[in-house]
CSV table of C-alpha atoms in Angstrom, one decimal:
chain,number,residue,atom,x,y,z
A,615,MET,CA,79.5,82.6,95.3
A,616,SER,CA,81.9,85.3,97.1
A,617,THR,CA,85.0,85.9,95.0
A,618,PHE,CA,87.0,84.3,97.6
A,619,ASN,CA,85.1,81.2,96.6
A,620,ASN,CA,85.5,81.8,92.9
A,621,PRO,CA,89.1,83.1,92.0
A,622,GLN,CA,88.3,82.3,88.5
A,623,GLN,CA,85.4,84.9,88.3
A,624,THR,CA,87.5,87.2,90.3
A,625,TRP,CA,90.1,87.0,87.8
A,626,ASN,CA,88.1,87.0,84.3
A,627,GLN,CA,86.5,90.1,85.5
A,628,ARG,CA,89.9,91.7,86.7
A,629,PHE,CA,91.4,91.0,83.5
A,630,ALA,CA,88.4,92.2,81.3
A,631,ALA,CA,89.8,95.6,81.9
A,632,GLU,CA,90.8,97.4,78.6
A,633,HIS,CA,94.4,98.2,79.5
A,634,TYR,CA,96.7,95.6,80.9
A,635,VAL,CA,96.6,95.4,84.8
A,636,PHE,CA,100.0,94.5,85.2
A,637,GLY,CA,101.4,96.2,82.0
A,638,GLN,CA,103.2,94.8,79.5
A,639,ALA,CA,107.0,94.9,80.4
A,640,PRO,CA,108.2,92.1,82.0
A,641,ASN,CA,109.0,91.8,85.9
A,642,ALA,CA,112.0,93.6,86.8
A,643,TYR,CA,113.1,90.7,88.2
A,644,LEU,CA,112.7,88.2,85.9
A,645,GLU,CA,114.3,91.0,83.3
A,646,SER,CA,117.2,90.9,85.8
A,647,GLN,CA,118.6,87.4,86.0
A,648,ALA,CA,118.6,86.9,81.7
A,649,ALA,CA,121.8,86.1,81.6
A,650,HIS,CA,121.0,82.6,84.0
A,651,LEU,CA,118.3,81.3,81.5
A,652,THR,CA,119.0,78.2,79.9
A,653,PRO,CA,118.6,78.1,76.2
A,654,GLY,CA,115.6,75.5,74.8
A,655,ASN,CA,112.4,76.1,76.0
A,656,ALA,CA,110.4,77.6,79.4
A,657,LEU,CA,107.2,77.5,81.1
A,658,ALA,CA,105.5,80.6,82.6
A,659,VAL,CA,103.4,79.2,85.3
A,660,ALA,CA,100.1,81.1,85.7
A,661,ASP,CA,101.3,84.2,83.6
A,662,GLY,CA,98.1,86.3,83.5
A,663,GLU,CA,98.3,88.7,80.4
A,664,GLY,CA,101.4,87.3,79.1
A,665,ARG,CA,104.2,90.3,79.5
A,666,ASN,CA,106.5,86.9,80.8
A,667,GLY,CA,106.0,84.6,78.8
A,668,VAL,CA,106.0,87.3,75.8
A,669,TRP,CA,109.5,88.5,76.9
A,670,LEU,CA,110.9,84.9,77.5
A,671,ALA,CA,109.7,84.3,74.1
A,672,LYS,CA,112.1,87.9,72.5
A,673,GLN,CA,114.8,85.6,74.4
A,674,ASP,CA,114.9,83.0,72.1
A,675,LEU,CA,112.8,80.5,73.9
A,676,GLN,CA,110.7,78.1,73.3
A,677,VAL,CA,107.4,79.1,75.4
A,678,ASP,CA,104.5,77.4,76.8
A,679,ALA,CA,102.2,79.5,79.3
A,680,PHE,CA,99.5,78.8,81.4
A,681,ASP,CA,96.4,80.9,83.6
A,682,PHE,CA,93.1,79.8,84.1
A,683,SER,CA,91.6,83.2,82.8
A,684,ASP,CA,90.0,83.4,79.5
A,685,ASN,CA,90.3,87.0,79.4
A,686,ALA,CA,94.0,86.7,80.3
A,687,ILE,CA,94.6,84.6,77.5
A,688,LEU,CA,92.5,86.2,74.9
A,689,LYS,CA,95.2,89.6,76.3
A,690,ALA,CA,98.3,87.7,76.4
A,691,GLN,CA,98.0,86.4,73.1
A,692,ALA,CA,97.0,89.8,71.2
A,693,LEU,CA,100.4,90.8,73.3
A,694,ALA,CA,102.6,88.2,71.6
A,695,GLN,CA,101.0,89.0,68.0
A,696,SER,CA,102.1,92.8,68.9
A,697,ARG,CA,105.4,91.6,69.8
A,698,GLN,CA,105.9,89.2,66.6
A,699,VAL,CA,106.7,86.1,68.9
A,700,LYS,CA,104.9,82.9,69.5
A,701,VAL,CA,103.7,81.6,72.8
A,702,ASN,CA,101.8,78.6,73.3
A,703,PHE,CA,99.1,79.6,75.7
A,704,VAL,CA,96.9,77.4,77.3
A,705,ARG,CA,93.8,78.2,79.6
A,706,SER,CA,94.4,76.1,82.9
A,707,ASP,CA,94.4,75.7,86.1
A,708,TRP,CA,97.8,75.0,87.9
A,709,GLN,CA,96.0,71.4,88.8
A,710,SER,CA,94.9,70.8,85.4
A,711,PHE,CA,98.1,71.8,83.8
A,712,ASP,CA,100.5,68.8,81.9
A,713,TRP,CA,103.2,69.1,84.2
A,714,ARG,CA,105.4,67.1,81.7
A,715,THR,CA,108.4,65.6,83.7
A,716,ALA,CA,111.9,67.0,83.2
A,717,HIS,CA,110.6,68.7,79.9
A,718,TYR,CA,111.4,72.4,80.6
A,719,ASP,CA,114.8,74.3,80.3
A,720,ASN,CA,113.6,77.2,82.3
A,721,VAL,CA,110.5,77.1,84.7
A,722,VAL,CA,109.5,80.7,86.0
A,723,GLY,CA,107.1,81.7,88.5
A,724,ILE,CA,106.2,85.4,88.6
A,725,PHE,CA,103.8,86.6,91.8
A,726,PHE,CA,101.6,83.1,91.8
A,727,GLN,CA,100.8,83.8,95.4
A,728,PHE,CA,97.5,82.1,94.6
A,729,ALA,CA,98.0,78.6,96.8
A,730,THR,CA,97.3,78.0,100.0
A,731,PRO,CA,100.4,76.5,102.1
A,732,ASP,CA,99.3,72.8,101.3
A,733,GLU,CA,98.6,73.6,97.6
A,734,ARG,CA,102.1,75.6,97.3
A,735,SER,CA,104.1,72.5,98.4
A,736,ASP,CA,102.1,70.6,95.1
A,737,LEU,CA,103.0,73.2,93.0
A,738,PHE,CA,106.3,73.6,93.8
A,739,ALA,CA,107.2,70.0,93.8
A,740,ARG,CA,105.2,69.8,90.2
A,741,MET,CA,107.7,73.3,89.1
A,742,LEU,CA,110.7,71.1,90.2
A,743,GLY,CA,109.7,67.9,88.7
A,744,SER,CA,109.2,69.6,85.0
A,745,LEU,CA,112.6,71.2,85.1
A,746,LYS,CA,115.2,69.3,83.1
A,747,PRO,CA,118.5,68.8,84.9
A,748,GLY,CA,120.7,71.8,84.1
A,749,GLY,CA,117.4,74.0,83.9
A,750,THR,CA,117.0,77.3,85.8
A,751,LEU,CA,114.1,77.7,88.6
A,752,ILE,CA,113.3,81.6,88.0
A,753,ILE,CA,110.5,83.0,91.0
A,754,GLN,CA,109.3,86.4,92.4
A,755,GLY,CA,107.3,86.5,94.9
A,756,TYR,CA,105.8,89.1,98.2
A,757,THR,CA,107.6,88.8,101.7
A,758,PRO,CA,105.2,89.4,104.9
A,759,ARG,CA,106.8,93.0,104.4
A,760,GLN,CA,104.6,93.4,101.4
A,761,LEU,CA,101.2,93.5,104.3
A,762,ASP,CA,103.0,96.8,105.9
A,763,PHE,CA,103.2,98.3,102.0
A,764,ASN,CA,99.7,96.9,100.3
A,765,THR,CA,100.7,97.7,97.0
A,766,GLY,CA,99.7,94.3,95.5
A,767,GLY,CA,99.7,90.6,96.3
A,768,PRO,CA,97.3,88.2,98.3
A,769,GLY,CA,97.0,90.2,101.2
A,770,LYS,CA,97.6,86.7,103.3
A,771,LEU,CA,100.5,85.8,105.6
A,772,ALA,CA,100.2,82.2,104.9
A,773,HIS,CA,100.5,82.9,100.8
A,774,LEU,CA,103.7,84.7,101.3
A,775,TYR,CA,107.4,84.1,100.5
A,776,ASP,CA,110.8,83.8,102.6
A,777,GLU,CA,114.2,83.1,101.9
A,778,ALA,CA,113.6,79.4,104.3
A,779,LEU,CA,110.6,78.7,102.6
A,780,MET,CA,112.5,78.7,99.2
A,781,LEU,CA,115.3,76.8,100.7
A,782,ASP,CA,113.2,73.8,101.9
A,783,ALA,CA,111.3,73.7,98.5
A,784,PHE,CA,114.3,74.1,96.5
A,785,GLY,CA,117.1,73.3,98.6
A,786,GLU,CA,118.4,70.4,96.1
A,787,LEU,CA,118.7,72.8,93.6
A,788,ASP,CA,122.3,75.2,93.3
A,789,ILE,CA,120.9,78.5,94.7
A,790,LEU,CA,122.3,81.7,91.7
A,791,ASP,CA,120.4,84.3,93.7
A,792,LEU,CA,118.5,84.6,96.5
A,793,ARG,CA,117.4,87.7,97.9
A,794,THR,CA,114.7,89.5,100.0
A,795,TYR,CA,114.7,93.2,99.3
A,796,GLU,CA,112.2,96.2,99.2
A,797,ALA,CA,111.9,98.0,95.6
A,798,GLU,CA,109.8,100.7,94.2
A,799,ILE,CA,107.8,98.7,91.6
A,800,THR,CA,105.6,99.7,88.7
A,801,GLU,CA,103.4,97.1,87.1
A,802,GLY,CA,100.4,98.6,85.5
A,803,THR,CA,98.0,98.8,87.9
A,804,GLY,CA,97.9,95.9,89.4
A,805,HIS,CA,101.5,95.9,91.8
A,806,HIS,CA,102.4,99.3,92.0
A,807,GLY,CA,104.4,101.5,94.6
A,808,MET,CA,107.2,100.1,97.7
A,809,SER,CA,107.3,96.4,97.7
A,810,GLY,CA,108.4,93.6,99.9
A,811,LEU,CA,110.2,91.2,97.5
A,812,LEU,CA,112.0,87.7,97.3
A,813,GLY,CA,113.9,86.5,94.4
A,814,LEU,CA,115.1,83.3,93.7
A,815,THR,CA,117.3,81.7,90.8
A,816,ALA,CA,118.7,78.1,90.7
A,817,ARG,CA,120.0,75.7,88.8
A,818,LYS,CA,118.4,71.7,88.8
A,819,PRO,CA,121.9,69.9,89.3
A,820,GLY,CA,122.8,68.1,85.9
């Protein structure tokens, strides 16, 4: 079976590296939106090695985080322990995760662009449904401009984001920040260099 057809195996191999592939620091866009986080709990979607879930826990939030890679979860648990925070890391793919309705005060998805367009609609709907009224959604992703930079991301146009896509999926929310921009990012060896980025922060009406 090719790595394209077995993404879990691909990511398990990638996360088997001793170093943190995407670093241990939180995503810069997520960190920049800290003031918009809603007190309470948070879900970190496809959180990989845990850098964003751990940072959310450092903001005094109760954090659930999931990823389908065993190796990622092991490294995430080690990171949480080293930072002296508690995060409920769950090994799951997004289809099998227990998306409890209106359960989370914050839902955070950082560079989770593995879903096909059809899958993405379902995934976005589950993220939206799990957010409480008054809760905050934060998303960071790559735009089509990233194909020119080739410094990370899926490398497939259909998996990339633009503002119209975000407004179509999350237009019912109050948009607090929506930007398309280019920036130099340094997130381990996985995301490194000038990048085409989109950031969305929105609040579900109460």
